[in-house]
PDB file of C-alpha atoms and ligand atoms in Angstrom:
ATOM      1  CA  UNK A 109      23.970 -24.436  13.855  1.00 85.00           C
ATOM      2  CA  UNK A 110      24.051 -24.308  17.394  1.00 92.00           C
ATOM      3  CA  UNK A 111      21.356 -22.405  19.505  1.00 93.00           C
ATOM      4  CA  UNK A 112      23.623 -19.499  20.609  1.00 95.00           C
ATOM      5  CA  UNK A 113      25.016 -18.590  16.884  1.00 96.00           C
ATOM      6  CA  UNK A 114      21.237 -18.270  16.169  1.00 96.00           C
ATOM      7  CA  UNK A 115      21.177 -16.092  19.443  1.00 97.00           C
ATOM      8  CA  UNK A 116      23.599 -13.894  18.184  1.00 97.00           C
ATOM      9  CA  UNK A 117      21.985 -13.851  14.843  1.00 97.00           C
ATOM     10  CA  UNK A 118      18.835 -12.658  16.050  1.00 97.00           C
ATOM     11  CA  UNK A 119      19.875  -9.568  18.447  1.00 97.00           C
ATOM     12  CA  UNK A 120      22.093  -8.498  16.321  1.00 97.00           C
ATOM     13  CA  UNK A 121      19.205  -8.265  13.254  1.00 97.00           C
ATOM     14  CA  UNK A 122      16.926  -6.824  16.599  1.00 97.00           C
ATOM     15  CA  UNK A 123      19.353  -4.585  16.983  1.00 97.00           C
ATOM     16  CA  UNK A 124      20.104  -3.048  13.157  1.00 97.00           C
ATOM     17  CA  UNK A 125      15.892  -3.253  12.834  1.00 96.00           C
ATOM     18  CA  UNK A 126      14.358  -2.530  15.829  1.00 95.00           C
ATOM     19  CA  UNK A 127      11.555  -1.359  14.536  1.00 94.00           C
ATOM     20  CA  UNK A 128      11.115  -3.678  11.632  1.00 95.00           C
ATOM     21  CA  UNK A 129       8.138  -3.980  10.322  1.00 93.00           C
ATOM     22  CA  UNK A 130       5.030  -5.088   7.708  1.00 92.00           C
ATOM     23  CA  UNK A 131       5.791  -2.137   4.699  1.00 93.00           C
ATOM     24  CA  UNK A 132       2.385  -2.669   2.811  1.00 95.00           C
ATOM     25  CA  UNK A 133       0.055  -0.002   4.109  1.00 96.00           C
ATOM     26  CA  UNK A 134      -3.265  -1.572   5.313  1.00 96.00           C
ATOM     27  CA  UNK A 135      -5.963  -0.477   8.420  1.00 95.00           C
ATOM     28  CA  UNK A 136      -7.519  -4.027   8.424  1.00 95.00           C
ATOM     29  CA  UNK A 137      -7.102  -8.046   7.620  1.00 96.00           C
ATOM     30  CA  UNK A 138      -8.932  -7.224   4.563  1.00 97.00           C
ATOM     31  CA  UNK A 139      -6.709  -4.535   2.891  1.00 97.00           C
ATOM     32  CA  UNK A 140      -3.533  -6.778   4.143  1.00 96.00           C
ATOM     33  CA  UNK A 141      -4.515 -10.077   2.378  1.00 96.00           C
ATOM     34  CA  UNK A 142      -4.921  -7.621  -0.869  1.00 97.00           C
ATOM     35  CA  UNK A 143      -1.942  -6.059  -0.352  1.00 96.00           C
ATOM     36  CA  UNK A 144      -0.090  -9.307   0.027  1.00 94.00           C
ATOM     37  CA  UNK A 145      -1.775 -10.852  -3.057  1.00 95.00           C
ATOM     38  CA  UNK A 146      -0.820  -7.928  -5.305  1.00 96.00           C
ATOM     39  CA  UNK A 147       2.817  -7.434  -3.831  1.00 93.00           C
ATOM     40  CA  UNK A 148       3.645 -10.831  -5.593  1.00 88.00           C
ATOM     41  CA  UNK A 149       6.745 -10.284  -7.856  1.00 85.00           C
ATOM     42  CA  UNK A 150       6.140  -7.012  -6.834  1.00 90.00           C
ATOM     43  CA  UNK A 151       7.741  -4.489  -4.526  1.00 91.00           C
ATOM     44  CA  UNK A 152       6.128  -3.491  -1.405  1.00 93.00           C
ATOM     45  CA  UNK A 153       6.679   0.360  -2.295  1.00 94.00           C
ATOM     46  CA  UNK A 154       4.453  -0.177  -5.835  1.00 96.00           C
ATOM     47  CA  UNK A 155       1.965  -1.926  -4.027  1.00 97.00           C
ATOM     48  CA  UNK A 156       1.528   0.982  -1.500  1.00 97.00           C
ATOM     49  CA  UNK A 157       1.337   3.414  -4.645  1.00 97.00           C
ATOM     50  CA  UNK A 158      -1.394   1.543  -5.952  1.00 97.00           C
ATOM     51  CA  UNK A 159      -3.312   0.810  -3.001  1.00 97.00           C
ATOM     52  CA  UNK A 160      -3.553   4.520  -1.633  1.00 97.00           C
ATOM     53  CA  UNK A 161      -6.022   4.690  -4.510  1.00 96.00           C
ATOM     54  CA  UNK A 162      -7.366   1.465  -4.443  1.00 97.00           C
ATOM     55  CA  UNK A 163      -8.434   1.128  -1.003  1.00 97.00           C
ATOM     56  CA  UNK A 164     -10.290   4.576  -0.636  1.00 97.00           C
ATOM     57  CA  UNK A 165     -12.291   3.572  -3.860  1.00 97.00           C
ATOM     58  CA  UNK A 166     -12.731  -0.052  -2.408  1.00 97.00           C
ATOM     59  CA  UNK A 167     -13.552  -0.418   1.443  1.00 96.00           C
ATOM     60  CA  UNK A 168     -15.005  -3.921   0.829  1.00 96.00           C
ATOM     61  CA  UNK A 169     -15.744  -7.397  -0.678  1.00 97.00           C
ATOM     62  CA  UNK A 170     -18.725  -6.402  -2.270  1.00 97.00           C
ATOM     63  CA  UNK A 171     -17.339  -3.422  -3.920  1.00 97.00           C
ATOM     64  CA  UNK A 172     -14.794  -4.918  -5.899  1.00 98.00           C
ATOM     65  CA  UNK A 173     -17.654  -7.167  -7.081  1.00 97.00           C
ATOM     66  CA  UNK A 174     -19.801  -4.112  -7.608  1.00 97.00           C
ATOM     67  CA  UNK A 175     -17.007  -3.132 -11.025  1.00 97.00           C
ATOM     68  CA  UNK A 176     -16.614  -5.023 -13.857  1.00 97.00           C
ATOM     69  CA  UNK A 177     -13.246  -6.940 -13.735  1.00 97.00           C
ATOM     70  CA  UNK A 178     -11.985  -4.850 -16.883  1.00 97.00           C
ATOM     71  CA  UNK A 179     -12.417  -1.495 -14.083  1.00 97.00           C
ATOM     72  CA  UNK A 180     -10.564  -3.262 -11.284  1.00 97.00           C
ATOM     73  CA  UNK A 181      -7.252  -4.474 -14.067  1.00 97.00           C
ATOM     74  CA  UNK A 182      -7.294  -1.010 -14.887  1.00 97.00           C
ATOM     75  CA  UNK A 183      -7.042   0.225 -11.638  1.00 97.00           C
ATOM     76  CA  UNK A 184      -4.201  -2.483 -10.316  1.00 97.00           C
ATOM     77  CA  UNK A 185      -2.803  -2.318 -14.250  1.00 96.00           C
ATOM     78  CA  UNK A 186       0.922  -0.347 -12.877  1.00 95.00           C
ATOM     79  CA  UNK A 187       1.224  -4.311 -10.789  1.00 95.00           C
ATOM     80  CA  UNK A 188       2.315  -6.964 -12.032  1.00 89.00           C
ATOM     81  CA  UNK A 189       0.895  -9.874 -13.210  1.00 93.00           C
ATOM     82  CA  UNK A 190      -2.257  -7.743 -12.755  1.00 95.00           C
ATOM     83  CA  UNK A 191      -5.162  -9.519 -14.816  1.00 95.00           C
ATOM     84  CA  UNK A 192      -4.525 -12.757 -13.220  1.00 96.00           C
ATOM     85  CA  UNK A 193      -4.504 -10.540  -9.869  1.00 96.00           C
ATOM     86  CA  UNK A 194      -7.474  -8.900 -10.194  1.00 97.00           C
ATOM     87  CA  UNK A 195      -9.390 -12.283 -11.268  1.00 97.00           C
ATOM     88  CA  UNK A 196      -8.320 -13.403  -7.949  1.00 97.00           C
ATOM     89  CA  UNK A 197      -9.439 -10.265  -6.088  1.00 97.00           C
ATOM     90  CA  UNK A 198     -13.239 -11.006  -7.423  1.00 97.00           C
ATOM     91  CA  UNK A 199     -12.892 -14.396  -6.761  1.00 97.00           C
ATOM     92  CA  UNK A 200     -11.612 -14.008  -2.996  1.00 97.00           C
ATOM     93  CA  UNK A 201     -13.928 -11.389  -2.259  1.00 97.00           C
ATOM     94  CA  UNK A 202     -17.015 -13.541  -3.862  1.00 97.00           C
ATOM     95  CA  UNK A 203     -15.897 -16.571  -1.597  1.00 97.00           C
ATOM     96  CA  UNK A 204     -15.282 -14.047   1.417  1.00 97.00           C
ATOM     97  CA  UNK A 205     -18.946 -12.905   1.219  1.00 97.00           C
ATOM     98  CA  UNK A 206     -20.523 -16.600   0.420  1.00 97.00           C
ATOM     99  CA  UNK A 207     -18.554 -18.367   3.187  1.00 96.00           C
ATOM    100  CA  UNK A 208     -17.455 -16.130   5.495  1.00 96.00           C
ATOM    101  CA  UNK A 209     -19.538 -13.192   6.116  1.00 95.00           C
ATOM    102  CA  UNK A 210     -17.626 -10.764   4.154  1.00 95.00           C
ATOM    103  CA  UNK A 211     -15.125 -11.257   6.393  1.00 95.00           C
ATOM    104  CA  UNK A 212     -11.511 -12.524   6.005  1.00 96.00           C
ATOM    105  CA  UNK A 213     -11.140 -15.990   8.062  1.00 96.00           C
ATOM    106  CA  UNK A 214      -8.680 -16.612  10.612  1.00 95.00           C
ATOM    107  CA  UNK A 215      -7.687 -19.772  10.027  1.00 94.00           C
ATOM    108  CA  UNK A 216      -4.630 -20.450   8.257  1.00 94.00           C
ATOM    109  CA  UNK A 217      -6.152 -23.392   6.784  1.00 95.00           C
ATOM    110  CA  UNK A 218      -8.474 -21.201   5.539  1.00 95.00           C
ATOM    111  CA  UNK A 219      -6.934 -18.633   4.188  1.00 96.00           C
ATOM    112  CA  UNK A 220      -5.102 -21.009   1.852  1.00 95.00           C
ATOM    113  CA  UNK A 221      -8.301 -22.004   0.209  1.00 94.00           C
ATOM    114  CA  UNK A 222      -8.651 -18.649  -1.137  1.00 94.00           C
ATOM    115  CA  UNK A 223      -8.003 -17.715  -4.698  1.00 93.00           C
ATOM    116  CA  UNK A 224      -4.299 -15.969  -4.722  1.00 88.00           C
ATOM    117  CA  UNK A 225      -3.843 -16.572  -1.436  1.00 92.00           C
ATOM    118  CA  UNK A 226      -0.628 -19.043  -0.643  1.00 91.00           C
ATOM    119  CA  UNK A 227       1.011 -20.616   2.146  1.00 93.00           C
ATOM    120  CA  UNK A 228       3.366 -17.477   2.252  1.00 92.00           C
ATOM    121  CA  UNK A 229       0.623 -15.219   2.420  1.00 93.00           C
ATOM    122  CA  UNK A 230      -1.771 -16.550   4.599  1.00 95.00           C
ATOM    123  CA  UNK A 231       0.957 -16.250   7.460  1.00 95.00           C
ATOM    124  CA  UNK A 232       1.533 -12.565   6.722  1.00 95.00           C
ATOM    125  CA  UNK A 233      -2.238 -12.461   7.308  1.00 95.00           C
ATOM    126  CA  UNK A 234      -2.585 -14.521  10.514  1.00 96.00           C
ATOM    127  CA  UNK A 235       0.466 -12.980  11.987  1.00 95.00           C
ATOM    128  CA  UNK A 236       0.095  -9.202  11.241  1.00 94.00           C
ATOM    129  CA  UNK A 237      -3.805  -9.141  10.929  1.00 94.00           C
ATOM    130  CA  UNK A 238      -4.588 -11.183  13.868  1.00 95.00           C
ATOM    131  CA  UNK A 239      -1.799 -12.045  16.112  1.00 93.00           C
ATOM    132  CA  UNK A 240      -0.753 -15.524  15.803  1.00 95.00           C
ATOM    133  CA  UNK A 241       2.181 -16.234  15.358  1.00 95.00           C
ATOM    134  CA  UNK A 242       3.957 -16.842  12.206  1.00 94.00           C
ATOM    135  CA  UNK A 243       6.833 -16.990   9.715  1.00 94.00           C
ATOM    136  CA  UNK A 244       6.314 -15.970   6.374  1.00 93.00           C
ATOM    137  CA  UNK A 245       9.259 -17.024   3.913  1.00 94.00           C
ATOM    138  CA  UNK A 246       9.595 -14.703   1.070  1.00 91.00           C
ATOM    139  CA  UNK A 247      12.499 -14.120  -1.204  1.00 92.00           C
ATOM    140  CA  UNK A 248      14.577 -11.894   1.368  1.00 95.00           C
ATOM    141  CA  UNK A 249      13.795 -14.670   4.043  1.00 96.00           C
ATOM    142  CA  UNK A 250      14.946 -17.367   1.847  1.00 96.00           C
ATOM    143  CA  UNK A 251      18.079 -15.847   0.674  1.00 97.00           C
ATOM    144  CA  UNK A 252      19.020 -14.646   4.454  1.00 97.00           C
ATOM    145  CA  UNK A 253      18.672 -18.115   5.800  1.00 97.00           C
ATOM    146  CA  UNK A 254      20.326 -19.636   3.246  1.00 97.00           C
ATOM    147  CA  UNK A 255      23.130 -17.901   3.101  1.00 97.00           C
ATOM    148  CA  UNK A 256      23.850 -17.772   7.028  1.00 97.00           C
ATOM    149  CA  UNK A 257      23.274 -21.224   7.035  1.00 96.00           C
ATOM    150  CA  UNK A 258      20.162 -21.131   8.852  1.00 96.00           C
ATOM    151  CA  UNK A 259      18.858 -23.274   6.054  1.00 96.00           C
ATOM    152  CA  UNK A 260      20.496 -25.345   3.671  1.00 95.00           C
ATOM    153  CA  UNK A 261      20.970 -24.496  -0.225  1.00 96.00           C
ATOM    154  CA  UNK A 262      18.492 -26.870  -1.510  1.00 96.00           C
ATOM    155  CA  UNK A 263      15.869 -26.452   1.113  1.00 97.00           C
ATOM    156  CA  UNK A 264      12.653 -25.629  -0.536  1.00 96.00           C
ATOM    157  CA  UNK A 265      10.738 -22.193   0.360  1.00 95.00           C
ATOM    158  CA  UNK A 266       8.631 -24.881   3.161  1.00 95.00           C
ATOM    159  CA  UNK A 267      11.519 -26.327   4.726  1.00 97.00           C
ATOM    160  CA  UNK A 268      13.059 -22.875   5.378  1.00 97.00           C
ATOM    161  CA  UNK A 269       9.970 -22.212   6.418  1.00 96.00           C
ATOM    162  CA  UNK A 270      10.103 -25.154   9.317  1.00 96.00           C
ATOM    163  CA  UNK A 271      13.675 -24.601   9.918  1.00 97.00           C
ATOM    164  CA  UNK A 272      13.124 -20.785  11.083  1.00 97.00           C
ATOM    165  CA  UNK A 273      10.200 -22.270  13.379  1.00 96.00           C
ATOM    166  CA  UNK A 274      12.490 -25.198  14.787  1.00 96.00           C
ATOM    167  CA  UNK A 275      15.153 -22.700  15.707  1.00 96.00           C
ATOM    168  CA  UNK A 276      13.988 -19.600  17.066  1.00 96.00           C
ATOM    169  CA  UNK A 277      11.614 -19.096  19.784  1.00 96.00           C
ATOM    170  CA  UNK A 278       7.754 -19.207  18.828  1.00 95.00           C
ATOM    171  CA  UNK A 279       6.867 -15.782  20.304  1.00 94.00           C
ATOM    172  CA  UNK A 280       9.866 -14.219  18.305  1.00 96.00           C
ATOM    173  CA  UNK A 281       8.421 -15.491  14.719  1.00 95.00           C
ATOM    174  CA  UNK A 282       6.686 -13.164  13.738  1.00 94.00           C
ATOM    175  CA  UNK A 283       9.071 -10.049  14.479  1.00 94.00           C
ATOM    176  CA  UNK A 284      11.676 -12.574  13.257  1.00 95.00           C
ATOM    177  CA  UNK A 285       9.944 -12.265   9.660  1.00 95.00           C
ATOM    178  CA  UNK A 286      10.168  -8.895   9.436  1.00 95.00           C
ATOM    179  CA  UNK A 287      13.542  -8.221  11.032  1.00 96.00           C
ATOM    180  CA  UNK A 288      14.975 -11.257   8.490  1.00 96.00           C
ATOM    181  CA  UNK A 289      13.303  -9.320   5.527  1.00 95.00           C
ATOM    182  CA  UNK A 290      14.694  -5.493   6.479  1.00 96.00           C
ATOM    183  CA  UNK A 291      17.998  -7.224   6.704  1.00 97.00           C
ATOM    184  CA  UNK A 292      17.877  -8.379   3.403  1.00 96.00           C
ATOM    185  CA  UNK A 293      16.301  -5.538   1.791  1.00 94.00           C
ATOM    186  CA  UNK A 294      18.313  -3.100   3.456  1.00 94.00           C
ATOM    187  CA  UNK A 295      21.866  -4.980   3.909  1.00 96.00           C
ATOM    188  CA  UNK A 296      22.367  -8.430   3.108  1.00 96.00           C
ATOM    189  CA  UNK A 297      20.389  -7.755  -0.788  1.00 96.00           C
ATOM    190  CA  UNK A 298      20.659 -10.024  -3.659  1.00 94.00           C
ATOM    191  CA  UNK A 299      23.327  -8.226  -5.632  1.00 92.00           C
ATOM    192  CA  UNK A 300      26.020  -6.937  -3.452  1.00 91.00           C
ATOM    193  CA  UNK A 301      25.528  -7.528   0.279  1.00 95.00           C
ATOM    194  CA  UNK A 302      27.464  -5.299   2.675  1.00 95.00           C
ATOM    195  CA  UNK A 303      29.626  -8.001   3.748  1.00 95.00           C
ATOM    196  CA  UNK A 304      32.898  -5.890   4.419  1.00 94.00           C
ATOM    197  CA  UNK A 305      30.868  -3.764   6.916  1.00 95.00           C
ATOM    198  CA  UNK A 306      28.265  -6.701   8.061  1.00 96.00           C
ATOM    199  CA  UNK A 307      27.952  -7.965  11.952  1.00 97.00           C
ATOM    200  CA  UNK A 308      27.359 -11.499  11.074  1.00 97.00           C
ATOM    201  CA  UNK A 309      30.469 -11.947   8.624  1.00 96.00           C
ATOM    202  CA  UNK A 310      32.351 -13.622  11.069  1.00 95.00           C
ATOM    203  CA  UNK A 311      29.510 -16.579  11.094  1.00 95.00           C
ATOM    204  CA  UNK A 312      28.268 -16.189   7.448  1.00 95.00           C
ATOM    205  CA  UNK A 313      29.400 -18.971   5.215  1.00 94.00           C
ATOM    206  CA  UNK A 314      28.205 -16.967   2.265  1.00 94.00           C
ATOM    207  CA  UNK A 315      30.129 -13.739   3.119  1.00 94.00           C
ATOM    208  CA  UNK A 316      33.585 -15.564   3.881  1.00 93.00           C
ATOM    209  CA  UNK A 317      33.151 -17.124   0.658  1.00 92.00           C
ATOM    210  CA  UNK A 318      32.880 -13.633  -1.062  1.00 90.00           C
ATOM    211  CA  UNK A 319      35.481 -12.086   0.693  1.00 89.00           C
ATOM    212  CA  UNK A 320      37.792 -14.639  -0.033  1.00 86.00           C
ATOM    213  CA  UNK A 321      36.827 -14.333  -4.178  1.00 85.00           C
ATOM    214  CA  UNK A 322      37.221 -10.411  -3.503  1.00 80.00           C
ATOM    215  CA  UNK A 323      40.448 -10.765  -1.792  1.00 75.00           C
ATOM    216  CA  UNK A 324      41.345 -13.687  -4.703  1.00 74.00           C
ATOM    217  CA  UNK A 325      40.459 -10.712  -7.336  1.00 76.00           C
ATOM    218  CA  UNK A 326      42.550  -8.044  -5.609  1.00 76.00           C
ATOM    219  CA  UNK A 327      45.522  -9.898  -5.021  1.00 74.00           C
ATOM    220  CA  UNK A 328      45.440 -11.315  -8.924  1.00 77.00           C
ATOM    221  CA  UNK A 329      44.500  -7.702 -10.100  1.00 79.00           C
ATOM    222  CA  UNK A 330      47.571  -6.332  -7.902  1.00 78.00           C
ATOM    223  CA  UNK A 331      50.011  -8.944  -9.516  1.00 79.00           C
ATOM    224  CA  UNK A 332      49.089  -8.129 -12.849  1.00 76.00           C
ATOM    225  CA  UNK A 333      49.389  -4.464 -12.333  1.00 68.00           C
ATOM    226  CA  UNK A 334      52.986  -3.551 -13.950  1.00 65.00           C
ATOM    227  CA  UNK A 335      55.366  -2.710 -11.578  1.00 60.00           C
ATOM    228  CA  UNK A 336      56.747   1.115 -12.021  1.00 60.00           C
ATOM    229  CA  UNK A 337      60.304   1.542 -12.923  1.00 56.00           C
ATOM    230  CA  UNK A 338      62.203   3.236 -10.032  1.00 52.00           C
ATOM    231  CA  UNK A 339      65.123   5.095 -11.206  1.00 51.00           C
TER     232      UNK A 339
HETATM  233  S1  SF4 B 622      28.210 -11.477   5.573  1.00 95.54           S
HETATM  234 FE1  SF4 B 622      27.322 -10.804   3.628  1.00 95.54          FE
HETATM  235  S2  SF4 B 622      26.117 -12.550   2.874  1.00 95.54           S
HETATM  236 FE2  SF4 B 622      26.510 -12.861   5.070  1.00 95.54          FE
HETATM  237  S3  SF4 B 622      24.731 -12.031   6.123  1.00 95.54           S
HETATM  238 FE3  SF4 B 622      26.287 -10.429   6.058  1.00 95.54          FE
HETATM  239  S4  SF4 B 622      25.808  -9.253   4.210  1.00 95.54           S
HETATM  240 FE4  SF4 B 622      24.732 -11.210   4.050  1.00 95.54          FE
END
């Protein structure tokens, strides 16, 4: 893909999101990397539910290691996955208070050494938390870039990830992330993308193909239609 189609592909996701954005409510670097570790085969809007509780009960480290781990299940239990998540909400927080002051590091290779905490999260926390660039590759990323073709099929959730930084402009990563995730939350989603109405079909690989199959379908659907008898 050449540098102008990715151009075009970018202002033209600027300009459907402007004002795209992180969705998981947080006031610090320490209520993000919670949100993110919760929001884990989770959606952003059950996360927020949760954590309008959770984070006036809990302000820091030390008070989710103040509960037994049975109180803090309970009061994540509507999430996902939510034993294993509030094991690793003790354990980060215990590891944030040893090593780091109670404080959530800024390193990236830092932030992967914490319990929960992956490569995909530790660059929403360095990018929205403290400014640094980044490009986080969730599922909407993923499925976006694959199916423009700004990654290949078989590239793995890390080589998307390096693909994205290789092509667009460093100090457009991180609003990059969040305008490639509104897109495809909001337009291009997993089942049925608006491809008839979508700015990009005329450079999507993955919307001609559809088209086609829905054009395919029509036509076979119109041919098999009996033909009314005129008199
Ligand atoms: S044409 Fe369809 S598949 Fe391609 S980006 Fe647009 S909505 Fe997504």
């Amino acid at each position: 893909m050449n540098a102008a189609t990715v151009r075009h592909i970018l202002d033209t996701m600027e300009s459907m999101f402007p004002d795209a954005h992180c969705e998981l409510n947080h006031s610090n670097a320490f209520e993000l990397t919670v949100a993110v570790l919760l929001s884990a085969q989770c959606t952003d809007e059950t996360v927020n539910k949760v954590t309008a509780d959770l984070f006036r009960k809990y302000t820091s480290p030390a008070d989710y290691l103040a509960v037994p781990l049975e109180e803090l299940e309970q009061d994540i239990r509507r999430i996902g996955l939510y034993r294993n998540k509030a094991k690793h909400i003790q354990n980060m927080c215990r590891i944030l208070i040893e090593q780091y002051g109670g404080d959530v590091p800024q390193e990236h290779d830092q932030l992967v050494t914490l319990p929960g905490v992956g490569r995909k999260t530790a660059n929403v926390v360095v990018s929205n938390a403290f400014g640094v660039p980044a490009i986080a590759v969730d599922t909407h990323v993923e499925r976006v870039s694959k199916r423009l073709g700004l990654a290949g099929w078989d590239d793995s959730v890390l080589e998307v990830e390096k693909k994205l930084m290789k092509r667009v402009p460093r100090d457009e990563w991180t609003l990059t992330h969040h305008r490639i995730i509104f897109f495809g939350r909001y337009h291009c989603k997993a089942q049925n993308p608006a491809c008839p109405i979508c700015p990009l079909l005329d450079i999507c690989r993955e919307g001609k193909k559809r088209m086609k199959t829905s054009q395919i379908r029509k036509d076979k659907e119109r041919s098999s239609t009996p033909k009314r008898k005129i008199n």
